[in-house]
Short mmCIF file of C-alpha atoms in Angstrom, two decimals:
data_model
loop_
_atom_site.label_atom_id
_atom_site.label_comp_id
_atom_site.label_asym_id
_atom_site.label_seq_id
_atom_site.Cartn_x
_atom_site.Cartn_y
_atom_site.Cartn_z
CA MET A 1 -170.76 119.53 -6.01
CA ASN A 2 -173.22 117.45 -3.98
CA GLU A 3 -174.35 114.52 -6.14
CA ALA A 4 -176.31 112.63 -3.46
CA TYR A 5 -179.70 114.19 -4.19
CA THR A 6 -182.61 111.76 -4.49
CA PRO A 7 -185.82 112.30 -6.48
CA GLU A 8 -187.57 113.23 -3.25
CA ASP A 9 -184.89 115.82 -2.43
CA LEU A 10 -185.16 117.37 -5.87
CA LYS A 11 -188.94 117.46 -5.87
CA SER A 12 -188.94 119.24 -2.50
CA THR A 13 -186.29 121.82 -3.43
CA HIS A 14 -187.05 122.58 -7.10
CA ASP A 15 -190.12 124.67 -7.93
CA GLY A 16 -189.32 125.31 -11.59
CA LEU A 17 -191.23 123.91 -14.57
CA LYS A 18 -189.24 120.67 -14.79
CA TRP A 19 -190.24 119.32 -11.37
CA ALA A 20 -193.40 121.29 -10.68
CA ASP A 21 -195.14 120.02 -13.81
CA VAL A 22 -195.06 116.31 -12.85
CA GLU A 23 -197.12 114.47 -10.27
CA LEU A 24 -195.52 113.07 -7.14
CA GLY A 25 -193.57 109.90 -7.85
CA VAL A 26 -192.70 110.74 -11.45
CA ILE A 27 -189.06 111.62 -12.21
CA PRO A 28 -188.85 114.39 -14.83
CA ALA A 29 -186.13 113.97 -17.45
CA TRP A 30 -187.70 116.01 -20.23
CA ILE A 31 -187.13 119.80 -20.43
CA ALA A 32 -183.47 120.84 -20.74
CA ASP A 33 -182.87 122.08 -17.20
CA MET A 34 -180.21 120.62 -14.92
CA ASP A 35 -180.95 119.21 -11.45
CA LEU A 36 -177.69 120.72 -10.21
CA PRO A 37 -176.81 123.80 -8.15
CA THR A 38 -175.86 126.91 -10.08
CA ALA A 39 -172.22 128.04 -10.11
CA PRO A 40 -171.47 129.83 -6.80
CA GLU A 41 -169.79 132.69 -8.67
CA VAL A 42 -173.09 133.43 -10.41
CA ILE A 43 -175.10 133.27 -7.19
CA GLU A 44 -172.69 135.59 -5.38
CA THR A 45 -172.77 138.08 -8.27
CA LEU A 46 -176.56 138.19 -8.20
CA ARG A 47 -176.59 138.63 -4.42
CA ARG A 48 -174.24 141.60 -4.67
CA ARG A 49 -176.32 143.17 -7.40
CA ALA A 50 -179.59 142.63 -5.50
CA ALA A 51 -178.08 144.34 -2.45
CA GLY A 52 -176.76 147.24 -4.52
CA ASP A 53 -177.85 149.53 -7.33
CA LEU A 54 -180.96 148.33 -9.15
CA GLY A 55 -181.35 151.47 -11.22
CA TYR A 56 -180.79 151.89 -14.93
CA PRO A 57 -177.52 150.17 -15.90
CA SER A 58 -174.77 152.19 -17.55
CA TRP A 59 -175.17 150.12 -20.73
CA LEU A 60 -178.95 150.65 -21.03
CA MET A 61 -178.82 152.44 -24.40
CA GLU A 62 -176.38 149.93 -25.93
CA PRO A 63 -178.20 147.19 -27.91
CA ASN A 64 -175.32 144.80 -27.20
CA ALA A 65 -175.51 145.43 -23.41
CA GLY A 66 -171.84 146.49 -23.20
CA PRO A 67 -170.23 144.00 -20.76
CA LEU A 68 -172.28 141.14 -22.21
CA ALA A 69 -170.76 141.64 -25.67
CA GLU A 70 -167.27 141.98 -24.24
CA ALA A 71 -167.59 138.80 -22.16
CA PHE A 72 -168.91 136.91 -25.19
CA ALA A 73 -165.97 138.02 -27.36
CA GLU A 74 -163.47 137.13 -24.63
CA ARG A 75 -164.96 133.66 -24.26
CA MET A 76 -165.02 132.92 -27.98
CA ALA A 77 -161.37 133.89 -28.28
CA ALA A 78 -160.23 131.94 -25.22
CA ARG A 79 -162.16 128.72 -25.83
CA TYR A 80 -162.51 128.51 -29.60
CA GLY A 81 -159.91 130.80 -31.12
CA TRP A 82 -162.61 132.94 -32.72
CA GLN A 83 -161.86 136.67 -32.67
CA ALA A 84 -165.48 137.81 -32.50
CA ASP A 85 -166.06 141.55 -32.81
CA PRO A 86 -168.03 142.71 -29.72
CA SER A 87 -169.43 145.65 -31.69
CA LEU A 88 -171.37 143.14 -33.83
CA VAL A 89 -173.15 141.60 -30.84
CA ARG A 90 -176.85 142.17 -30.14
CA SER A 91 -178.59 141.07 -26.92
CA PHE A 92 -181.87 139.18 -26.86
CA ASN A 93 -184.17 137.57 -24.33
CA ASP A 94 -183.48 133.96 -25.38
CA LEU A 95 -182.61 131.97 -28.49
CA ASN A 96 -186.22 131.47 -29.53
CA GLN A 97 -186.79 135.22 -29.52
CA ALA A 98 -183.51 135.80 -31.37
CA LEU A 99 -184.45 133.31 -34.09
CA GLN A 100 -187.91 134.79 -34.50
CA VAL A 101 -186.56 138.33 -34.78
CA LEU A 102 -183.93 137.29 -37.33
CA LEU A 103 -186.49 135.48 -39.46
CA GLN A 104 -188.95 138.36 -39.15
CA VAL A 105 -186.56 140.98 -40.52
CA TRP A 106 -184.81 138.79 -43.12
CA THR A 107 -187.43 136.46 -44.60
CA ARG A 108 -191.03 136.47 -45.80
CA PRO A 109 -193.77 133.85 -45.55
CA GLY A 110 -192.99 131.09 -48.03
CA ASP A 111 -189.21 131.37 -47.69
CA ALA A 112 -187.87 127.90 -46.86
CA VAL A 113 -185.49 127.27 -43.97
CA ALA A 114 -183.12 124.28 -44.01
CA VAL A 115 -182.68 122.51 -40.65
CA HIS A 116 -181.09 119.23 -39.61
CA THR A 117 -183.80 116.94 -38.32
CA PRO A 118 -184.85 115.67 -35.87
CA ALA A 119 -184.84 119.23 -34.52
CA TYR A 120 -185.54 121.24 -31.37
CA PRO A 121 -189.37 121.45 -31.32
CA PRO A 122 -189.74 125.20 -30.55
CA PHE A 123 -187.70 126.00 -33.67
CA LEU A 124 -190.02 123.85 -35.78
CA THR A 125 -193.05 125.51 -34.20
CA THR A 126 -191.56 128.92 -35.01
CA LEU A 127 -191.16 127.98 -38.68
CA GLU A 128 -194.70 126.64 -38.88
CA THR A 129 -196.25 129.64 -37.13
CA MET A 130 -194.31 132.13 -39.26
CA GLY A 131 -195.08 130.32 -42.52
CA ARG A 132 -191.45 129.49 -43.31
CA PRO A 133 -191.48 125.98 -44.83
CA LEU A 134 -189.08 123.45 -43.32
CA ARG A 135 -186.47 121.92 -45.65
CA PRO A 136 -185.25 118.96 -43.59
CA ILE A 137 -181.65 117.75 -43.69
CA ARG A 138 -182.19 114.27 -42.27
CA PHE A 139 -179.79 112.78 -39.74
CA GLU A 140 -179.56 109.02 -40.20
CA PRO A 141 -177.92 106.44 -37.90
CA ASP A 142 -174.35 105.66 -38.88
CA GLY A 143 -172.73 103.05 -36.63
CA THR A 144 -172.20 104.71 -33.26
CA SER A 145 -172.99 108.18 -34.61
CA TRP A 146 -175.09 110.03 -37.21
CA ARG A 147 -174.64 111.19 -40.80
CA PHE A 148 -176.58 113.39 -43.21
CA GLU A 149 -176.93 113.86 -46.95
CA MET A 150 -177.60 117.32 -48.30
CA PRO A 151 -180.92 117.78 -50.10
CA ASP A 152 -181.48 120.35 -52.82
CA LEU A 153 -181.55 123.72 -51.04
CA SER A 154 -182.95 125.66 -54.01
CA GLY A 155 -185.57 128.10 -52.77
CA CYS A 156 -184.18 128.23 -49.25
CA ARG A 157 -183.44 131.60 -47.70
CA VAL A 158 -181.83 130.43 -44.44
CA LEU A 159 -179.78 127.53 -43.11
CA LEU A 160 -180.52 127.08 -39.39
CA LEU A 161 -177.56 125.13 -38.03
CA VAL A 162 -177.77 123.69 -34.51
CA ASN A 163 -174.24 122.69 -33.49
CA PRO A 164 -173.76 120.82 -31.22
CA HIS A 165 -176.98 119.23 -32.33
CA ASN A 166 -180.12 118.89 -30.23
CA PRO A 167 -181.37 116.15 -29.81
CA THR A 168 -178.70 113.75 -31.14
CA GLY A 169 -175.72 115.36 -29.38
CA ARG A 170 -173.74 115.30 -32.63
CA VAL A 171 -170.75 117.68 -32.97
CA PHE A 172 -170.18 118.68 -36.59
CA THR A 173 -166.70 118.10 -38.00
CA ARG A 174 -164.72 120.71 -39.90
CA ASP A 175 -165.30 118.82 -43.16
CA GLU A 176 -169.05 118.82 -42.55
CA LEU A 177 -169.11 122.51 -41.70
CA THR A 178 -167.06 123.32 -44.80
CA HIS A 179 -169.52 121.30 -46.88
CA LEU A 180 -172.42 123.25 -45.39
CA ALA A 181 -170.59 126.52 -46.06
CA GLU A 182 -170.25 125.57 -49.72
CA HIS A 183 -173.99 125.00 -49.97
CA ALA A 184 -174.68 128.30 -48.19
CA GLU A 185 -172.52 130.13 -50.74
CA ARG A 186 -174.07 128.29 -53.68
CA HIS A 187 -177.64 129.12 -52.63
CA ASP A 188 -176.98 132.59 -51.15
CA LEU A 189 -178.14 131.59 -47.67
CA LEU A 190 -178.05 133.39 -44.37
CA VAL A 191 -176.69 130.93 -41.79
CA ILE A 192 -178.12 131.19 -38.28
CA ALA A 193 -175.82 129.10 -36.10
CA ASP A 194 -177.32 128.05 -32.77
CA GLU A 195 -174.26 127.14 -30.67
CA ILE A 196 -175.83 127.18 -27.21
CA HIS A 197 -174.51 123.68 -26.34
CA ALA A 198 -170.90 124.42 -27.40
CA ASP A 199 -169.50 124.50 -23.84
CA LEU A 200 -170.91 121.02 -23.23
CA THR A 201 -168.74 119.27 -25.84
CA PHE A 202 -166.95 116.14 -24.61
CA GLU A 203 -163.41 115.00 -25.42
CA PRO A 204 -162.06 114.23 -27.96
CA HIS A 205 -164.60 116.24 -29.93
CA ARG A 206 -164.08 119.92 -30.64
CA HIS A 207 -166.64 122.63 -31.22
CA ILE A 208 -165.85 124.81 -34.24
CA PRO A 209 -167.81 128.08 -34.49
CA PHE A 210 -169.38 128.30 -37.94
CA ALA A 211 -168.42 131.98 -38.05
CA THR A 212 -164.76 130.96 -38.28
CA ILE A 213 -165.56 129.22 -41.58
CA LEU A 214 -168.05 131.57 -43.24
CA PRO A 215 -168.04 134.79 -41.19
CA GLU A 216 -169.76 137.10 -43.68
CA ARG A 217 -172.86 134.92 -43.95
CA THR A 218 -173.23 133.86 -40.31
CA VAL A 219 -175.28 135.07 -37.39
CA THR A 220 -174.27 133.14 -34.26
CA ILE A 221 -176.83 132.86 -31.48
CA THR A 222 -175.88 131.54 -28.06
CA SER A 223 -176.32 131.91 -24.32
CA ALA A 224 -174.85 130.77 -21.00
CA THR A 225 -178.18 129.25 -20.01
CA LYS A 226 -177.61 125.63 -21.08
CA ALA A 227 -174.02 125.09 -19.95
CA PHE A 228 -174.45 126.99 -16.67
CA ASN A 229 -178.00 125.96 -15.73
CA LEU A 230 -179.49 129.44 -16.03
CA GLY A 231 -182.65 128.83 -18.04
CA GLY A 232 -184.67 131.33 -16.04
CA ILE A 233 -182.40 134.36 -16.49
CA ARG A 234 -183.61 135.04 -20.06
CA CYS A 235 -180.47 136.41 -21.67
CA SER A 236 -178.81 135.54 -24.99
CA VAL A 237 -176.63 137.11 -27.68
CA ALA A 238 -176.44 137.19 -31.45
CA HIS A 239 -173.19 137.95 -33.25
CA LEU A 240 -174.15 139.61 -36.54
CA GLY A 241 -171.44 138.70 -39.03
CA HIS A 242 -173.90 139.19 -41.89
CA ARG A 243 -173.90 142.83 -43.02
CA GLY A 244 -177.41 142.68 -44.43
CA MET A 245 -178.77 141.41 -41.12
CA ARG A 246 -177.00 144.19 -39.23
CA GLU A 247 -178.60 146.76 -41.51
CA ALA A 248 -182.03 145.11 -41.24
CA LEU A 249 -181.94 145.19 -37.45
CA SER A 250 -180.55 148.72 -37.32
CA ALA A 251 -183.55 149.89 -39.34
CA GLN A 252 -185.89 148.83 -36.50
CA PRO A 253 -186.75 150.98 -33.45
CA THR A 254 -184.21 150.51 -30.66
CA PHE A 255 -186.42 148.71 -28.16
CA LEU A 256 -188.92 147.04 -30.52
CA PHE A 257 -187.57 143.61 -29.61
CA GLY A 258 -186.83 144.37 -25.96
CA SER A 259 -183.43 144.55 -24.31
CA ALA A 260 -181.26 142.57 -21.94
CA ASN A 261 -182.21 142.71 -18.27
CA LEU A 262 -179.81 143.65 -15.49
CA PHE A 263 -179.76 140.29 -13.71
CA GLY A 264 -179.49 138.33 -16.93
CA VAL A 265 -176.42 140.29 -18.01
CA GLU A 266 -174.82 140.03 -14.55
CA ALA A 267 -175.38 136.26 -14.38
CA THR A 268 -174.13 135.64 -17.92
CA VAL A 269 -170.98 137.71 -17.52
CA ALA A 270 -170.20 136.01 -14.19
CA ALA A 271 -170.69 132.56 -15.72
CA TRP A 272 -168.55 133.23 -18.78
CA ARG A 273 -165.75 134.96 -16.88
CA HIS A 274 -165.67 133.10 -13.57
CA GLY A 275 -167.66 129.88 -13.82
CA ASP A 276 -165.32 127.51 -15.64
CA ALA A 277 -164.25 125.52 -12.57
CA TRP A 278 -167.91 124.75 -11.89
CA LEU A 279 -168.42 123.94 -15.57
CA GLU A 280 -165.54 121.45 -15.63
CA ASP A 281 -166.93 119.63 -12.58
CA THR A 282 -170.35 119.57 -14.21
CA ARG A 283 -169.02 118.27 -17.52
CA ALA A 284 -167.19 115.50 -15.66
CA LEU A 285 -170.49 114.44 -14.09
CA LEU A 286 -172.29 114.60 -17.43
CA ASP A 287 -169.51 112.58 -19.06
CA ARG A 288 -169.96 109.86 -16.44
CA ASN A 289 -173.71 109.98 -16.88
CA ARG A 290 -173.65 109.56 -20.67
CA ARG A 291 -171.45 106.48 -20.23
CA THR A 292 -173.63 105.12 -17.45
CA ILE A 293 -176.57 105.19 -19.84
CA ALA A 294 -174.56 103.11 -22.32
CA ARG A 295 -173.92 100.51 -19.60
CA LEU A 296 -177.30 100.34 -17.91
CA LEU A 297 -179.93 101.29 -20.47
CA PRO A 298 -182.38 98.42 -21.07
CA GLU A 299 -181.78 96.58 -24.35
CA THR A 300 -185.24 97.52 -25.58
CA PHE A 301 -183.85 101.03 -26.27
CA THR A 302 -181.19 102.04 -28.79
CA TYR A 303 -178.64 104.70 -27.86
CA ARG A 304 -175.68 106.43 -29.48
CA VAL A 305 -173.47 108.15 -26.91
CA PRO A 306 -173.78 111.92 -27.52
CA GLU A 307 -170.65 113.88 -28.36
CA ALA A 308 -172.03 116.94 -26.57
CA THR A 309 -175.04 118.16 -24.56
CA TYR A 310 -176.79 116.39 -21.69
CA LEU A 311 -179.49 114.91 -23.90
CA ALA A 312 -179.77 111.24 -24.81
CA TRP A 313 -181.69 110.43 -27.99
CA LEU A 314 -183.19 107.00 -27.44
CA GLY A 315 -184.78 104.77 -30.04
CA VAL A 316 -187.93 103.04 -28.78
CA GLY A 317 -189.19 101.47 -31.99
CA ARG A 318 -192.61 103.09 -32.26
CA PRO A 319 -194.11 106.57 -31.91
CA GLY A 320 -195.96 107.93 -28.91
CA MET A 321 -193.90 106.04 -26.33
CA ALA A 322 -193.28 108.92 -23.92
CA GLU A 323 -196.81 108.73 -22.55
CA LEU A 324 -196.53 104.97 -22.00
CA ILE A 325 -193.13 105.34 -20.32
CA GLU A 326 -194.47 107.96 -17.94
CA ARG A 327 -197.44 105.81 -17.04
CA GLU A 328 -195.60 102.50 -16.64
CA ALA A 329 -192.06 103.52 -15.62
CA ARG A 330 -192.94 106.80 -13.85
CA VAL A 331 -190.32 108.76 -15.81
CA ARG A 332 -191.21 111.75 -17.98
CA LEU A 333 -189.26 111.97 -21.23
CA THR A 334 -189.85 114.12 -24.32
CA ASP A 335 -191.56 112.29 -27.15
CA GLY A 336 -189.70 112.36 -30.45
CA VAL A 337 -192.75 113.05 -32.60
CA GLY A 338 -192.42 116.79 -31.92
CA PHE A 339 -188.87 116.81 -33.31
CA GLY A 340 -190.03 116.54 -36.91
CA PRO A 341 -188.81 114.13 -39.61
CA GLY A 342 -186.74 111.37 -38.01
CA GLY A 343 -188.14 111.99 -34.54
CA GLU A 344 -190.86 109.38 -34.60
CA GLY A 345 -189.99 106.23 -32.64
CA HIS A 346 -187.65 108.13 -30.30
CA VAL A 347 -187.70 109.79 -26.90
CA ARG A 348 -185.27 112.34 -25.45
CA LEU A 349 -183.81 111.84 -21.97
CA ASN A 350 -182.20 114.70 -20.04
CA PHE A 351 -179.33 113.18 -18.03
CA ALA A 352 -178.22 116.41 -16.29
CA THR A 353 -179.07 115.02 -12.89
CA THR A 354 -177.34 113.36 -9.98
CA GLU A 355 -175.91 109.88 -10.35
CA PRO A 356 -178.40 108.27 -7.91
CA VAL A 357 -181.33 109.83 -9.76
CA LEU A 358 -180.01 108.69 -13.14
CA ALA A 359 -179.56 105.17 -11.77
CA GLU A 360 -183.18 105.20 -10.62
CA ILE A 361 -184.36 106.48 -14.01
CA LEU A 362 -182.56 103.68 -15.84
CA LYS A 363 -183.89 101.11 -13.40
CA ARG A 364 -187.44 102.34 -13.96
CA LEU A 365 -187.07 102.35 -17.77
CA ALA A 366 -186.70 98.57 -17.58
CA ARG A 367 -190.42 98.48 -16.71
CA THR A 368 -191.34 99.79 -20.15
CA PRO A 369 -193.44 97.16 -21.95
#
């Protein structure tokens, strides 16, 4: 993997949203896209498909997109010891669509949804737009990590669990997941477990699928897009362990919520079945990068080394700092205000970039007044 790319190289070769949406001279470290090449196994698979049959795929009428469900089940068993039933898998466009569909068929306006905060902004926007009140479970600093206390979940209909957590990078322990499962049972909650960052967990931490703890209440949503740098392929899966959710979705017309696309399925299956060598190299780079931040980040920021993901959650002391940082340091970060309760006074830094670019980012952050 070539790690010698400079900001100028990346700006000239990347035409996606991350780099195209900033002016010349600004380094983007905001949206969760990597600045790294995609796994060669994925690229070769897509080339073969593009040169071959682009007609209706054999799995067209299967809502789980056949090989996609099988590859998901194989991966869960091999990496996490979870024997996921491929017949319970449903394909979606991306995790935001999956969440919106699940909430649409299972909840009504006014039904509260419990979420650990700070939280991924599009999920919060979804809850607000759909009229599902947020019940925050606040993460608080705890030494080098984060902790949370459970609020009263009376009146909640859903627990939306993001594990590993975005933006803090926290990996939930088995004791914590068991505690959450007890609350889900007590309050009769559907658990939607967003586990899209699972493959980006760093040693010695271990990702534990929530469905291995409370299978009958859990819908797991995930995708290869984050770990394998495939944000544009628009392909995700939901494993429907919850019988009521399966029945609710089955009552809808087959294609009401769309279906998986040919290239998305091909790319995802190739990544999950053949991309692990690339993934291990990438995780090694990300591991170095998260530690580099700990060494070189200016003292005006606070930082707890993430246990997973390629996102650094930085304390800056006051809200609205992302705009000032972009203007003065010429680095675009994501402002924490959009992450809900606990987000104010923070910015999120995407460190999935080359080591020279990260070094330049950290050097520039020292200019922040």
